GROMACS .gro file of C-alpha atoms in nm:
model
  233
    1UNK     CA    1  -2.980  -1.969  -3.412
    2UNK     CA    2  -3.165  -1.670  -3.273
    3UNK     CA    3  -3.273  -1.559  -2.928
    4UNK     CA    4  -3.376  -1.249  -2.731
    5UNK     CA    5  -3.162  -1.085  -2.464
    6UNK     CA    6  -3.273  -0.800  -2.237
    7UNK     CA    7  -3.074  -0.480  -2.199
    8UNK     CA    8  -3.137  -0.279  -1.883
    9UNK     CA    9  -3.100   0.100  -1.878
   10UNK     CA   10  -3.176   0.344  -1.592
   11UNK     CA   11  -3.538   0.402  -1.696
   12UNK     CA   12  -3.635   0.061  -1.828
   13UNK     CA   13  -3.527  -0.228  -2.047
   14UNK     CA   14  -3.544  -0.330  -2.410
   15UNK     CA   15  -3.505  -0.637  -2.627
   16UNK     CA   16  -3.187  -0.727  -2.810
   17UNK     CA   17  -3.235  -0.974  -3.097
   18UNK     CA   18  -2.932  -1.203  -3.124
   19UNK     CA   19  -2.832  -1.428  -3.414
   20UNK     CA   20  -2.532  -1.662  -3.397
   21UNK     CA   21  -2.323  -1.817  -3.675
   22UNK     CA   22  -2.292  -2.190  -3.734
   23UNK     CA   23  -1.952  -2.186  -3.563
   24UNK     CA   24  -2.123  -2.064  -3.247
   25UNK     CA   25  -1.867  -1.793  -3.183
   26UNK     CA   26  -1.708  -1.495  -3.355
   27UNK     CA   27  -1.675  -1.119  -3.361
   28UNK     CA   28  -1.991  -0.929  -3.274
   29UNK     CA   29  -2.178  -0.679  -3.492
   30UNK     CA   30  -2.438  -0.442  -3.353
   31UNK     CA   31  -2.701  -0.409  -3.627
   32UNK     CA   32  -2.906  -0.090  -3.597
   33UNK     CA   33  -3.248  -0.088  -3.762
   34UNK     CA   34  -3.400   0.148  -4.013
   35UNK     CA   35  -3.742   0.306  -3.963
   36UNK     CA   36  -3.939  -0.017  -4.010
   37UNK     CA   37  -3.819  -0.180  -3.688
   38UNK     CA   38  -3.634  -0.505  -3.627
   39UNK     CA   39  -3.823  -0.701  -3.889
   40UNK     CA   40  -3.770  -0.901  -4.204
   41UNK     CA   41  -3.501  -0.677  -4.352
   42UNK     CA   42  -3.290  -0.678  -4.036
   43UNK     CA   43  -3.334  -1.055  -4.019
   44UNK     CA   44  -3.211  -1.083  -4.378
   45UNK     CA   45  -2.904  -0.869  -4.311
   46UNK     CA   46  -2.836  -1.064  -3.992
   47UNK     CA   47  -2.844  -1.379  -4.204
   48UNK     CA   48  -2.586  -1.233  -4.440
   49UNK     CA   49  -2.360  -1.144  -4.147
   50UNK     CA   50  -2.393  -1.472  -3.961
   51UNK     CA   51  -2.308  -1.651  -4.288
   52UNK     CA   52  -1.980  -1.455  -4.276
   53UNK     CA   53  -1.920  -1.582  -3.921
   54UNK     CA   54  -2.039  -1.289  -3.709
   55UNK     CA   55  -2.254  -1.284  -3.397
   56UNK     CA   56  -2.524  -1.024  -3.466
   57UNK     CA   57  -2.736  -0.827  -3.221
   58UNK     CA   58  -3.013  -0.581  -3.313
   59UNK     CA   59  -3.166  -0.360  -3.042
   60UNK     CA   60  -3.532  -0.257  -3.047
   61UNK     CA   61  -3.473   0.116  -3.087
   62UNK     CA   62  -3.841   0.218  -3.069
   63UNK     CA   63  -3.909   0.049  -2.735
   64UNK     CA   64  -3.980   0.379  -2.560
   65UNK     CA   65  -4.254   0.455  -2.815
   66UNK     CA   66  -4.400   0.112  -2.895
   67UNK     CA   67  -4.202  -0.196  -2.789
   68UNK     CA   68  -4.135  -0.459  -3.058
   69UNK     CA   69  -4.299  -0.246  -3.326
   70UNK     CA   70  -4.226  -0.348  -3.683
   71UNK     CA   71  -4.407  -0.325  -4.014
   72UNK     CA   72  -4.381  -0.435  -4.372
   73UNK     CA   73  -4.171  -0.221  -4.605
   74UNK     CA   74  -4.445  -0.062  -4.810
   75UNK     CA   75  -4.542   0.289  -4.916
   76UNK     CA   76  -4.850   0.262  -4.694
   77UNK     CA   77  -4.632   0.193  -4.388
   78UNK     CA   78  -4.383   0.471  -4.460
   79UNK     CA   79  -4.576   0.748  -4.278
   80UNK     CA   80  -4.596   0.535  -3.963
   81UNK     CA   81  -4.221   0.469  -3.976
   82UNK     CA   82  -4.154   0.838  -4.018
   83UNK     CA   83  -4.385   0.909  -3.725
   84UNK     CA   84  -4.187   0.670  -3.506
   85UNK     CA   85  -3.867   0.857  -3.590
   86UNK     CA   86  -4.034   1.192  -3.517
   87UNK     CA   87  -4.115   1.066  -3.165
   88UNK     CA   88  -3.769   0.921  -3.107
   89UNK     CA   89  -3.564   1.066  -2.822
   90UNK     CA   90  -3.220   1.102  -2.979
   91UNK     CA   91  -3.037   1.167  -2.652
   92UNK     CA   92  -3.178   0.861  -2.479
   93UNK     CA   93  -3.154   0.664  -2.802
   94UNK     CA   94  -2.780   0.722  -2.817
   95UNK     CA   95  -2.753   0.596  -2.460
   96UNK     CA   96  -2.955   0.291  -2.564
   97UNK     CA   97  -2.726   0.197  -2.852
   98UNK     CA   98  -2.423   0.240  -2.629
   99UNK     CA   99  -2.586   0.009  -2.371
  100UNK     CA  100  -2.663  -0.239  -2.649
  101UNK     CA  101  -2.301  -0.231  -2.760
  102UNK     CA  102  -2.187  -0.312  -2.407
  103UNK     CA  103  -2.439  -0.596  -2.391
  104UNK     CA  104  -2.307  -0.731  -2.719
  105UNK     CA  105  -1.952  -0.726  -2.584
  106UNK     CA  106  -2.066  -0.936  -2.291
  107UNK     CA  107  -2.233  -1.214  -2.488
  108UNK     CA  108  -2.054  -1.548  -2.438
  109UNK     CA  109  -2.040  -1.611  -2.814
  110UNK     CA  110  -1.855  -1.285  -2.886
  111UNK     CA  111  -1.477  -1.318  -2.902
  112UNK     CA  112  -1.409  -0.968  -2.771
  113UNK     CA  113  -1.408  -0.782  -3.102
  114UNK     CA  114  -1.710  -0.578  -3.212
  115UNK     CA  115  -1.841  -0.381  -3.506
  116UNK     CA  116  -2.143  -0.162  -3.578
  117UNK     CA  117  -2.363  -0.151  -3.890
  118UNK     CA  118  -2.662   0.077  -3.931
  119UNK     CA  119  -2.905   0.159  -4.211
  120UNK     CA  120  -3.092   0.486  -4.272
  121UNK     CA  121  -3.215   0.596  -3.925
  122UNK     CA  122  -2.968   0.336  -3.793
  123UNK     CA  123  -2.694   0.473  -4.017
  124UNK     CA  124  -2.712   0.801  -3.829
  125UNK     CA  125  -2.712   0.619  -3.495
  126UNK     CA  126  -2.413   0.407  -3.599
  127UNK     CA  127  -2.213   0.721  -3.676
  128UNK     CA  128  -2.320   0.893  -3.354
  129UNK     CA  129  -2.224   0.582  -3.159
  130UNK     CA  130  -1.878   0.594  -3.318
  131UNK     CA  131  -1.834   0.946  -3.176
  132UNK     CA  132  -1.900   0.810  -2.826
  133UNK     CA  133  -1.761   0.457  -2.814
  134UNK     CA  134  -1.486   0.262  -2.984
  135UNK     CA  135  -1.538  -0.040  -3.207
  136UNK     CA  136  -1.321  -0.240  -3.445
  137UNK     CA  137  -1.530  -0.132  -3.746
  138UNK     CA  138  -1.830   0.097  -3.800
  139UNK     CA  139  -2.040   0.105  -4.120
  140UNK     CA  140  -2.308   0.368  -4.180
  141UNK     CA  141  -2.552   0.338  -4.471
  142UNK     CA  142  -2.722   0.662  -4.585
  143UNK     CA  143  -2.770   0.822  -4.245
  144UNK     CA  144  -2.957   1.146  -4.310
  145UNK     CA  145  -2.831   1.291  -3.982
  146UNK     CA  146  -2.465   1.241  -4.066
  147UNK     CA  147  -2.407   1.561  -4.269
  148UNK     CA  148  -2.538   1.774  -3.984
  149UNK     CA  149  -2.317   1.605  -3.725
  150UNK     CA  150  -1.980   1.625  -3.898
  151UNK     CA  151  -1.850   1.850  -3.621
  152UNK     CA  152  -1.816   1.538  -3.407
  153UNK     CA  153  -1.604   1.352  -3.662
  154UNK     CA  154  -1.280   1.417  -3.474
  155UNK     CA  155  -1.417   1.215  -3.182
  156UNK     CA  156  -1.430   0.896  -3.391
  157UNK     CA  157  -1.152   0.650  -3.307
  158UNK     CA  158  -1.283   0.352  -3.502
  159UNK     CA  159  -1.238   0.253  -3.867
  160UNK     CA  160  -1.541   0.408  -4.035
  161UNK     CA  161  -1.711   0.346  -4.368
  162UNK     CA  162  -1.994   0.558  -4.509
  163UNK     CA  163  -2.233   0.462  -4.789
  164UNK     CA  164  -2.466   0.703  -4.967
  165UNK     CA  165  -2.674   0.714  -5.281
  166UNK     CA  166  -2.599   0.993  -5.524
  167UNK     CA  167  -2.966   1.011  -5.626
  168UNK     CA  168  -3.116   1.004  -5.276
  169UNK     CA  169  -3.444   1.199  -5.252
  170UNK     CA  170  -3.399   1.229  -4.874
  171UNK     CA  171  -3.032   1.332  -4.860
  172UNK     CA  172  -2.929   1.607  -5.104
  173UNK     CA  173  -2.618   1.534  -5.309
  174UNK     CA  174  -2.455   1.851  -5.173
  175UNK     CA  175  -2.491   1.710  -4.820
  176UNK     CA  176  -2.320   1.391  -4.933
  177UNK     CA  177  -2.045   1.604  -5.087
  178UNK     CA  178  -1.996   1.769  -4.747
  179UNK     CA  179  -1.931   1.425  -4.597
  180UNK     CA  180  -1.689   1.347  -4.880
  181UNK     CA  181  -1.493   1.664  -4.805
  182UNK     CA  182  -1.494   1.600  -4.431
  183UNK     CA  183  -1.352   1.248  -4.455
  184UNK     CA  184  -1.101   1.313  -4.734
  185UNK     CA  185  -0.754   1.206  -4.624
  186UNK     CA  186  -0.867   1.069  -4.288
  187UNK     CA  187  -0.695   0.753  -4.177
  188UNK     CA  188  -0.917   0.442  -4.173
  189UNK     CA  189  -1.217   0.644  -4.293
  190UNK     CA  190  -1.384   0.601  -4.630
  191UNK     CA  191  -1.698   0.698  -4.815
  192UNK     CA  192  -1.861   0.528  -5.112
  193UNK     CA  193  -2.133   0.694  -5.316
  194UNK     CA  194  -2.342   0.489  -5.555
  195UNK     CA  195  -2.437   0.770  -5.791
  196UNK     CA  196  -2.728   0.572  -5.935
  197UNK     CA  197  -2.853   0.480  -5.588
  198UNK     CA  198  -3.161   0.630  -5.427
  199UNK     CA  199  -3.248   0.618  -5.061
  200UNK     CA  200  -3.245   0.276  -4.890
  201UNK     CA  201  -3.117   0.115  -5.210
  202UNK     CA  202  -2.989  -0.185  -5.015
  203UNK     CA  203  -3.327  -0.275  -4.863
  204UNK     CA  204  -3.425  -0.585  -5.055
  205UNK     CA  205  -3.747  -0.616  -4.856
  206UNK     CA  206  -3.875  -0.280  -4.979
  207UNK     CA  207  -3.964  -0.287  -5.351
  208UNK     CA  208  -4.012   0.090  -5.350
  209UNK     CA  209  -3.647   0.143  -5.254
  210UNK     CA  210  -3.441  -0.163  -5.353
  211UNK     CA  211  -3.189  -0.130  -5.635
  212UNK     CA  212  -2.998  -0.456  -5.684
  213UNK     CA  213  -2.689  -0.322  -5.860
  214UNK     CA  214  -2.602  -0.038  -5.619
  215UNK     CA  215  -2.693  -0.270  -5.332
  216UNK     CA  216  -2.456  -0.540  -5.453
  217UNK     CA  217  -2.169  -0.297  -5.508
  218UNK     CA  218  -2.210  -0.138  -5.167
  219UNK     CA  219  -2.241  -0.471  -4.989
  220UNK     CA  220  -1.922  -0.604  -5.147
  221UNK     CA  221  -1.743  -0.294  -5.018
  222UNK     CA  222  -1.895  -0.355  -4.675
  223UNK     CA  223  -1.779  -0.715  -4.670
  224UNK     CA  224  -1.429  -0.609  -4.770
  225UNK     CA  225  -1.421  -0.343  -4.496
  226UNK     CA  226  -1.538  -0.588  -4.231
  227UNK     CA  227  -1.285  -0.849  -4.339
  228UNK     CA  228  -1.006  -0.592  -4.312
  229UNK     CA  229  -1.092  -0.452  -3.972
  230UNK     CA  230  -1.306  -0.721  -3.814
  231UNK     CA  231  -1.185  -1.049  -3.963
  232UNK     CA  232  -1.345  -1.379  -3.864
  233UNK     CA  233  -1.086  -1.626  -3.739
   0.00000   0.00000   0.00000
């Protein structure tokens, strides 16, 4: 089942897309979009997560620019997605994801435990959220802003899993190596690099990015991480 909730913040409100598992109740996962909006790819990932027993909520992160904006995952749409990110207010956006997390906690279907999962643009936001708020599990896929924000890593109190592609045209391998060095030896923190993976390799709705084998390997690691730190009863 799916529905829309509204999250109020001091200067407005935005939509929170909510999907529930067949059981009707479970741990919550805040799903943070990539640059194409809360569209078919986020719906597909939400379906994967609800099949595991999670309640999933995805906030409309571009609401301050163009509410409910989404587009197909094509090369033609890529410049528009990049333009949306260039207009994004990162300070207010971080407040928005924190408000969305609080809204998720308050949903009647959520059993009190929460996780965060973000891809690309959302992978950066998931990590930044982990530096500000605590969750039972946080997963960040190829967030290009992560390497530049490693100074905040000590503020993270949640189990944290990073995923990167070793052949990412948008995130240099040396930046990924900096993340590897930063997390080495940290308790409940791990990084997985699919060396054959390019950017957005998990996005099965974007033929220009999707790579089935790296995607499958990374998703199995994600499932294992979630089952360890955010198990479904």
